[in-house]
Short mmCIF file of C-alpha atoms (C1' of nucleotides) and ligand atoms in Angstrom, two decimals:
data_model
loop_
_atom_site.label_atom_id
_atom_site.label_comp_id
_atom_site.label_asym_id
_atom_site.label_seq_id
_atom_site.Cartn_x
_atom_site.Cartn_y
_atom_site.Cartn_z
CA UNK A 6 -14.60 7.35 47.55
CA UNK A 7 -10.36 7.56 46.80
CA UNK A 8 -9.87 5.88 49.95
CA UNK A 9 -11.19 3.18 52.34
CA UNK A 10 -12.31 4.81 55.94
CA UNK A 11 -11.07 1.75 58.39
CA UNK A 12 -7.93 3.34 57.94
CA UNK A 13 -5.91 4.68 60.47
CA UNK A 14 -4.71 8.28 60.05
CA UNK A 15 -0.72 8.80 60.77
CA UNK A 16 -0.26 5.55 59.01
CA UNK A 17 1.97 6.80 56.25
CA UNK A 18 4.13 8.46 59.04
CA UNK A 19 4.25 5.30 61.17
CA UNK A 20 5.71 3.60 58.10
CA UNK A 21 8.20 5.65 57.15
CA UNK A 22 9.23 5.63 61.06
CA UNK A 23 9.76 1.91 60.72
CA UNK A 24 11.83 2.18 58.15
CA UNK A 25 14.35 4.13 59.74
CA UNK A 26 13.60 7.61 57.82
CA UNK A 27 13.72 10.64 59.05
CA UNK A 28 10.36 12.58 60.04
CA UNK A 29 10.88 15.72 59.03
CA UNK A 30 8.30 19.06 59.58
CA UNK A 31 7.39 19.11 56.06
CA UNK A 32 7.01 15.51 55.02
CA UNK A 33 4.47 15.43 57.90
CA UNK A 34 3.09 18.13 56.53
CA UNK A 35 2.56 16.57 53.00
CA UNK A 36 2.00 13.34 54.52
CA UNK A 37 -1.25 14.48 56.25
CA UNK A 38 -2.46 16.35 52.63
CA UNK A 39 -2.05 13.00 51.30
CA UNK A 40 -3.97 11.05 53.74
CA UNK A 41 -6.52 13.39 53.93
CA UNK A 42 -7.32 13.93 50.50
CA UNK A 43 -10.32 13.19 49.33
CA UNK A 44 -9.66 13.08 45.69
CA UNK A 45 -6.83 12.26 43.43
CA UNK A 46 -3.88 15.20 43.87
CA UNK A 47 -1.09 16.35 41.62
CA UNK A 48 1.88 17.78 43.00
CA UNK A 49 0.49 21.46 42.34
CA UNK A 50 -2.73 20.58 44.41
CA UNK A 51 -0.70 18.70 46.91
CA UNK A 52 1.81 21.56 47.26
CA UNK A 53 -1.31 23.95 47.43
CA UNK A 54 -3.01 22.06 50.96
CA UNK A 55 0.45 21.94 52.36
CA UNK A 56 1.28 25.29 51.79
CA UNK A 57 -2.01 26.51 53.72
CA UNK A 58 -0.22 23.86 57.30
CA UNK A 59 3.26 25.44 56.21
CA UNK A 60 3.56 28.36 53.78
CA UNK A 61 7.46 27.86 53.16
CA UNK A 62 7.36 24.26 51.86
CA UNK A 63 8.70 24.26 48.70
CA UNK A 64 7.82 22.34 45.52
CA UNK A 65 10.60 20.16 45.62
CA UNK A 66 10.07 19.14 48.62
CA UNK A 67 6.81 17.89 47.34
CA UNK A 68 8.35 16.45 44.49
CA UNK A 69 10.94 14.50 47.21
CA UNK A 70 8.51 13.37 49.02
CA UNK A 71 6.04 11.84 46.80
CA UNK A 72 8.74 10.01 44.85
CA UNK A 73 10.06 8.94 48.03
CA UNK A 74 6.08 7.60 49.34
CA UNK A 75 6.28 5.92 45.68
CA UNK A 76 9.73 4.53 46.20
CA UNK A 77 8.55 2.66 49.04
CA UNK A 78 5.39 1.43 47.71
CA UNK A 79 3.31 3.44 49.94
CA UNK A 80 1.68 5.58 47.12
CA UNK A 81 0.55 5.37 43.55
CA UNK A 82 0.68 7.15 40.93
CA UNK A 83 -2.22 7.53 38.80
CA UNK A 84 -2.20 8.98 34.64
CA UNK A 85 -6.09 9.21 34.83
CA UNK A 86 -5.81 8.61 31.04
CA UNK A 87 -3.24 11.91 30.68
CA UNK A 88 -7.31 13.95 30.74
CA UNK A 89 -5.79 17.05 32.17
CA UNK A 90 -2.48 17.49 30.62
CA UNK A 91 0.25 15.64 31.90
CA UNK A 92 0.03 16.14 35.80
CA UNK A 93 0.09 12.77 37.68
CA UNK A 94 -2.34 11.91 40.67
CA UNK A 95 -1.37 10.56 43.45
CA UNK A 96 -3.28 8.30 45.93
CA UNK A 97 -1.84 6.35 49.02
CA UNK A 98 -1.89 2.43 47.89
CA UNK A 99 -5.03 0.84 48.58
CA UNK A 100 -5.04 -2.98 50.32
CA UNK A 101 -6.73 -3.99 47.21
CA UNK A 102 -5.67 -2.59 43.70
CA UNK A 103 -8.57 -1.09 42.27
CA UNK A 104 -9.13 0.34 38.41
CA UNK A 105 -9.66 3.67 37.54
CA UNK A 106 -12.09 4.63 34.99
CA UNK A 107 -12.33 8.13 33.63
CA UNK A 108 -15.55 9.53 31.68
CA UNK A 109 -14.10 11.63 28.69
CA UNK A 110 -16.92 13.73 28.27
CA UNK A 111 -17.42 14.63 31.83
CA UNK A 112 -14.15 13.58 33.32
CA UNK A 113 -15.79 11.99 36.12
CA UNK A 114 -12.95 9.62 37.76
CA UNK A 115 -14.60 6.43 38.92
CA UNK A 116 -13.15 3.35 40.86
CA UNK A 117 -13.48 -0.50 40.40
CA UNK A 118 -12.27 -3.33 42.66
CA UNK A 119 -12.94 -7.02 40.53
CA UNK A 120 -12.29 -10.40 41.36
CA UNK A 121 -11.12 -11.12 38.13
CA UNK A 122 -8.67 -8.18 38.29
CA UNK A 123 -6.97 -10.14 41.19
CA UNK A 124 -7.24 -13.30 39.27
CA UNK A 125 -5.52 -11.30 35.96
CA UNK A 126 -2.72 -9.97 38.12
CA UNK A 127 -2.25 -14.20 39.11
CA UNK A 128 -2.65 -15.37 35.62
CA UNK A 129 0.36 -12.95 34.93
CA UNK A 130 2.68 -13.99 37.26
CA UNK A 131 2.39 -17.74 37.27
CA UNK A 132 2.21 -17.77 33.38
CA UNK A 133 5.19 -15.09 32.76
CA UNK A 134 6.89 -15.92 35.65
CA UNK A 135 6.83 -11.93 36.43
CA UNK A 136 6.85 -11.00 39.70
CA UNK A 137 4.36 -7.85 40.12
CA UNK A 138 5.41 -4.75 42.33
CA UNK A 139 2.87 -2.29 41.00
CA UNK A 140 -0.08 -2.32 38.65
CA UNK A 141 -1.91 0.28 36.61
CA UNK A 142 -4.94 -0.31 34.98
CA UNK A 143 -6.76 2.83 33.95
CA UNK A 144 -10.25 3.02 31.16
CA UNK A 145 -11.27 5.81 28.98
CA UNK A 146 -14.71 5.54 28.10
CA UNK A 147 -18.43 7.11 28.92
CA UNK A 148 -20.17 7.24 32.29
CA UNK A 149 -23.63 6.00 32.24
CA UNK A 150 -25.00 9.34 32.45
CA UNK A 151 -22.58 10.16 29.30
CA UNK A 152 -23.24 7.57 27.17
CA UNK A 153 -26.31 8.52 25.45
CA UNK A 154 -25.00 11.65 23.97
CA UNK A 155 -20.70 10.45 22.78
CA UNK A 156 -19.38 12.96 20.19
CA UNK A 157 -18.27 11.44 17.48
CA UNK B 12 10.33 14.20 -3.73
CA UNK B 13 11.63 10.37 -3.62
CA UNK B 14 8.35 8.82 -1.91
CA UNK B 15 6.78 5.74 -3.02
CA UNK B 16 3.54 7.62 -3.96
CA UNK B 17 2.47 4.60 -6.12
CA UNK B 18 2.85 1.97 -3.21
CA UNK B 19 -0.40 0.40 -1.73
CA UNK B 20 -1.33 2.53 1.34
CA UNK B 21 -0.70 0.39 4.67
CA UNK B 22 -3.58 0.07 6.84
CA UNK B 23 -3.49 3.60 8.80
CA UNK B 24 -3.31 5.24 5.44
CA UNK B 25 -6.37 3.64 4.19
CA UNK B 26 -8.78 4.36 7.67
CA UNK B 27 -7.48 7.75 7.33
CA UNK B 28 -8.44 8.37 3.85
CA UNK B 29 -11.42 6.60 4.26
CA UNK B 30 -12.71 9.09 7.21
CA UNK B 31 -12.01 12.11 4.46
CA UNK B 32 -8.67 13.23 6.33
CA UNK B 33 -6.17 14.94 3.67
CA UNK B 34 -3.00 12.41 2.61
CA UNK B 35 -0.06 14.99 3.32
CA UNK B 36 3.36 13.78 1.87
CA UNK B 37 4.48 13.96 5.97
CA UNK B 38 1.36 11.82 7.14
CA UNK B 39 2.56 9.12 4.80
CA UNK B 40 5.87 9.06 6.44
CA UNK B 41 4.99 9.11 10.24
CA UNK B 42 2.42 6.85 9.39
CA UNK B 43 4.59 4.40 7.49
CA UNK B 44 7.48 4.87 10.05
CA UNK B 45 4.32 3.60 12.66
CA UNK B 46 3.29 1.13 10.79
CA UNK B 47 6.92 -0.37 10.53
CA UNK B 48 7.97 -0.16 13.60
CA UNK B 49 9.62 -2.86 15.66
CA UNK B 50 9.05 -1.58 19.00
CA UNK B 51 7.39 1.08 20.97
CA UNK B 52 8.37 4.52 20.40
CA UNK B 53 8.19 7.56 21.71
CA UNK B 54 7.70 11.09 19.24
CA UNK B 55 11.39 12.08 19.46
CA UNK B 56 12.30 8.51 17.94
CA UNK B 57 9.51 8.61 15.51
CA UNK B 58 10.63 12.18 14.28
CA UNK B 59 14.04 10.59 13.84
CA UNK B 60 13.21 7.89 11.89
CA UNK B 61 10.77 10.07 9.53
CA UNK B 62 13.39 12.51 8.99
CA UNK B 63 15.61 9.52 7.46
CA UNK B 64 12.73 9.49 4.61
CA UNK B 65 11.91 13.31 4.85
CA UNK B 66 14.20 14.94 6.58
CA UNK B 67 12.72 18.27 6.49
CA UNK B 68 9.80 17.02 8.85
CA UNK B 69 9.26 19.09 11.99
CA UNK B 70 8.46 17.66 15.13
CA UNK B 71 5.31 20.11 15.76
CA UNK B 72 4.00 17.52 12.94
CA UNK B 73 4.70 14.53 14.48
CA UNK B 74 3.18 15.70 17.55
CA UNK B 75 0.13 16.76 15.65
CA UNK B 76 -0.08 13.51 13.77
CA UNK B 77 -0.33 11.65 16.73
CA UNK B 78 -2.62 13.29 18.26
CA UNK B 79 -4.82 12.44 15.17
CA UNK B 80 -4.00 8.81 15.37
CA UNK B 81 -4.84 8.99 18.76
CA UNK B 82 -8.20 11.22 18.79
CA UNK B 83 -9.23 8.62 15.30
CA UNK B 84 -8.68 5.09 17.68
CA UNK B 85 -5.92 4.43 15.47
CA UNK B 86 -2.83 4.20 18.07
CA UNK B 87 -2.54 3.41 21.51
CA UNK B 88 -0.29 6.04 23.96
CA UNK B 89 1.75 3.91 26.64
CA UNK B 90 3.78 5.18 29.41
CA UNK B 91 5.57 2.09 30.44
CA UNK B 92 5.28 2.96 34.04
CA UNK B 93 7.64 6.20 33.16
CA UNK B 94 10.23 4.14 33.65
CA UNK B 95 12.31 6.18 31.13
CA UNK B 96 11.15 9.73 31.90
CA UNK B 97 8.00 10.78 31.24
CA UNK B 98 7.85 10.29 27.76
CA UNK B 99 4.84 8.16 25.85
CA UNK B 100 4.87 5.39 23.75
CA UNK B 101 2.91 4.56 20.90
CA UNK B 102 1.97 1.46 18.80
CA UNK B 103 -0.74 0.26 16.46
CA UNK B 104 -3.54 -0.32 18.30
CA UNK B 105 -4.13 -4.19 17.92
CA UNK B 106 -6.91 -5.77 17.20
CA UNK B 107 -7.41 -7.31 20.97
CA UNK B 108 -6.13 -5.68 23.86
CA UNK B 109 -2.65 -6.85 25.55
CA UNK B 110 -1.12 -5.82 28.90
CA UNK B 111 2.37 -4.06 29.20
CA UNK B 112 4.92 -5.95 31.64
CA UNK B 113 7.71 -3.95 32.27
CA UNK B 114 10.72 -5.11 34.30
CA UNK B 115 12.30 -2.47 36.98
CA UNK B 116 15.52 -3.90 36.77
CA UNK B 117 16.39 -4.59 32.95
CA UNK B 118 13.92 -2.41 31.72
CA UNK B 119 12.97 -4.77 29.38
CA UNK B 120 8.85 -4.91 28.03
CA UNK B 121 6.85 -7.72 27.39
CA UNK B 122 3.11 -8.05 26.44
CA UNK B 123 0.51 -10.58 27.23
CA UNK B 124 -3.06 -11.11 26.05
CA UNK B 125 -5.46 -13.07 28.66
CA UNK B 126 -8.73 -14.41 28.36
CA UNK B 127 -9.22 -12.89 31.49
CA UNK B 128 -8.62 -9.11 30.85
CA UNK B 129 -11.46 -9.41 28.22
CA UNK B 130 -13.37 -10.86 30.74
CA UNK B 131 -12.51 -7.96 33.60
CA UNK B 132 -13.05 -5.28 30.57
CA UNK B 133 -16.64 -7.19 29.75
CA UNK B 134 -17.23 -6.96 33.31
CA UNK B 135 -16.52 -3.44 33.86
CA UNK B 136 -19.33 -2.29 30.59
CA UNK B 137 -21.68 -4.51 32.82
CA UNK B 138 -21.38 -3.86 36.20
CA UNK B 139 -20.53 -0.03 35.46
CA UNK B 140 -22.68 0.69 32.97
CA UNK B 141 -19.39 2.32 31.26
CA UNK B 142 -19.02 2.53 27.47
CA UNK B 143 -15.20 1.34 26.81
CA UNK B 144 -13.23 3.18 24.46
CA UNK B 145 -9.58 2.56 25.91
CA UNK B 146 -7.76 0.75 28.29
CA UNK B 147 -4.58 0.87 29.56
CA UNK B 148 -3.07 -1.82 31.46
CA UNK B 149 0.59 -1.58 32.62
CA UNK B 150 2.64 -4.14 35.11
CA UNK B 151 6.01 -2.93 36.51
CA UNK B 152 7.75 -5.65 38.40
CA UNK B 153 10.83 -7.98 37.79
CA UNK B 154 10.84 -10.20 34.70
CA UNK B 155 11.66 -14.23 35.21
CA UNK B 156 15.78 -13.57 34.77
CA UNK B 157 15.79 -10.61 37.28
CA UNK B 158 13.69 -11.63 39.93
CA UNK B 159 16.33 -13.44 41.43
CA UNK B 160 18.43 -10.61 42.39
CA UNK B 161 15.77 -7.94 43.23
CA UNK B 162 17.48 -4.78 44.61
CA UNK B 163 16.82 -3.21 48.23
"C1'" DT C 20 -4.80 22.27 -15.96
"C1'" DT C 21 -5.84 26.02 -13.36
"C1'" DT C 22 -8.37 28.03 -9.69
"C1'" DC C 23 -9.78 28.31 -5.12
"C1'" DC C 24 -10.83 27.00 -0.60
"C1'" DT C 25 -9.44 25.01 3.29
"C1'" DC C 26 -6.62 22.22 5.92
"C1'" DT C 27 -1.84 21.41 7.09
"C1'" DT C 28 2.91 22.56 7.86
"C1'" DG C 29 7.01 24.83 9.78
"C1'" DC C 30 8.85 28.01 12.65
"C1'" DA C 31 9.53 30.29 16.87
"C1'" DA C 32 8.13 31.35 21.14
"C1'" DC C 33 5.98 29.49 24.96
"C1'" DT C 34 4.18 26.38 28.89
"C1'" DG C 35 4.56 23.64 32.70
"C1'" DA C 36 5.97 19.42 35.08
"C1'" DG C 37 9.79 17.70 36.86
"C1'" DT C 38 15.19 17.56 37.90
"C1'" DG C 39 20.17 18.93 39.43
"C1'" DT C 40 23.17 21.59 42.31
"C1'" DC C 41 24.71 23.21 46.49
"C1'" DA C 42 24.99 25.89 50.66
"C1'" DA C 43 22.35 26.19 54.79
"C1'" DC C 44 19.47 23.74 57.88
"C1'" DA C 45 17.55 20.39 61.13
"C1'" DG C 46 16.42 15.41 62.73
"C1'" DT C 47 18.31 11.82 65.46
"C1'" DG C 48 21.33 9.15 68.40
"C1'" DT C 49 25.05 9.86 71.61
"C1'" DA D 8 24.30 20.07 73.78
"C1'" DC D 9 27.01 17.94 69.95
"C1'" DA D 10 28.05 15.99 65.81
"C1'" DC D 11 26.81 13.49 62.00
"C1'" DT D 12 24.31 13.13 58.08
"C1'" DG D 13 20.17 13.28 55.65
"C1'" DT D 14 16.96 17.06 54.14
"C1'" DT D 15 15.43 21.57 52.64
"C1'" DG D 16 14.89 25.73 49.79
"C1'" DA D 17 16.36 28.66 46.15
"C1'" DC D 18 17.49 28.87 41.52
"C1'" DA D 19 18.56 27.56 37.21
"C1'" DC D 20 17.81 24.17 34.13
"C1'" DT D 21 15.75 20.30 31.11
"C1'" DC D 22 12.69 18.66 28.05
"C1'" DA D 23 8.12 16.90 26.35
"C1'" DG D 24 4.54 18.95 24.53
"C1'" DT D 25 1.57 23.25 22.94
"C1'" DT D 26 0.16 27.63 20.68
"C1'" DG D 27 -0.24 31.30 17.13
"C1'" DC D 28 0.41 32.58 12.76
"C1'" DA D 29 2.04 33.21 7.99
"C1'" DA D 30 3.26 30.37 4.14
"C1'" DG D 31 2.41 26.07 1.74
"C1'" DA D 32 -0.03 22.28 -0.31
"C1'" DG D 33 -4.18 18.69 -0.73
"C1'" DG D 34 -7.99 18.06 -3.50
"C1'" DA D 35 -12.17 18.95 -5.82
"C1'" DA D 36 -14.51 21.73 -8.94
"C1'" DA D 37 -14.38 24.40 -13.02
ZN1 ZN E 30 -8.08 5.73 43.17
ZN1 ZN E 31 -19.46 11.14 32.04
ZN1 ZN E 32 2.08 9.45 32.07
ZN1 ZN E 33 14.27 -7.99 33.91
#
DNA sequence: TTTCCTCTTGCAACTGAGTGTCAACAGTGT
DNA sequence: ACACTGTTGACACTCAGTTGCAAGAGGAAA
């Protein structure tokens, strides 16, 4: 469900080509775990997959890496309402922002495009004169299948 | 102890009391030092500013406190896009929902209420069949004085 | 007011995500 | 192949937040 199937794998890779970076063994390495994944990854998961490609990446490399994906807008990074600890989750940017909703009873992560998300992320920038560059809109709550039963 | 015990308890005070929670001397404080505050802080700066009333208050309270706010609907957490580490915000949780803009270049945060958000978070109970408890909407971006000279 | 129970606090030690430094390494263009 | 320069890995470090426990203090009942 994290991510839309029309697209092309190797695309992270062909963009950090075009912009002149170097491809290195391990950042395709982590590249592929990220564009492959089929959930939402912290850096300890992420670090995990690329370790069973190429057992001597390091940590920091992963940590490089995704804040350089992130630097150039090519990832996001994802709280998921701070439910398990404070890892972040990382998913490569969508076409279309979507919302994240997280079920705190059964931590199910669920995923929302809306029309009138679009036309929110419009209101703000004509009315504050804000130019966006990266939105996060994540929802606590309880799943349909949670409701019923909420602790207090 | 010099603590206005006999002052009328601000509004955090009272829901507390009123769900049965004991009034501890250092409750009072963090919750005043909440309830006054002029911007969004983060635990380290609302330990500081309760040790200016109580100074022997620990931070493992402050922590805890929060948590309570948080856990009773009380406070909202923010992370302000971690633009400033990876420390979290708090703030009274208003009575209607706003959205966090926060400039990349000058740092600076501004909030904005829309019509539209409560429509999106209306729209999200529907369509979803999700139960709402929290949201979290954060912009990061470049405010109307920076967005003139954007960096690379 | 005093007693008593229970919740809360403070301390210290701990966890775990993320960062800084720097010498060695390896892409990339020539 | 060479040289230049960005990148990696190892290690130590930072720092927000947590845990366990003994001592302390609400608060209600006696
Ligand atoms: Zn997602
Ligand atoms: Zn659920
Ligand atoms: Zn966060
Ligand atoms: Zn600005």
């Amino acid at each position: 469900m994290p991510f839309p199937q029309t697209e092309v794998p190797g695309r992270l890779q062909a963009e950090l080509m075009s912009r002149g970076l170097r491809m290195t063994r391990q950042r395709r390495t982590i590249l592929s775990v990220v564009e492959t994944a089929k959930q939402h990854l912290d850096a300890a998961q992420i670090l995990r997959h690329a370790r069973k490609i190429d057992p001597q990446i390091d940590r920091v490399t992963v940590y490089r890496t995704l804040a350089l994906l992130k630097r150039h807008g090519l990832i996001d990074e994802l709280d998921l309402m701070h439910m398990q600890g404070e890892k972040h989750f990382y998913e490569r940017r969508p076409q279309r922002d979507h919302i994240h909703m997280a079920c705190l009873r059964c931590g199910k992560i669920m995923e929302f495009e809306s029309d009138l998300f679009d036309r929110l992320k419009g209101q703000i920038q004509r009315d504050c004169q804000f130019h966006i560059v990266v939105t996060r809109l994540e929802v606590g709550g309880y799943c349909s299948r949670c409701r019923t039963a909420k602790p207090d």
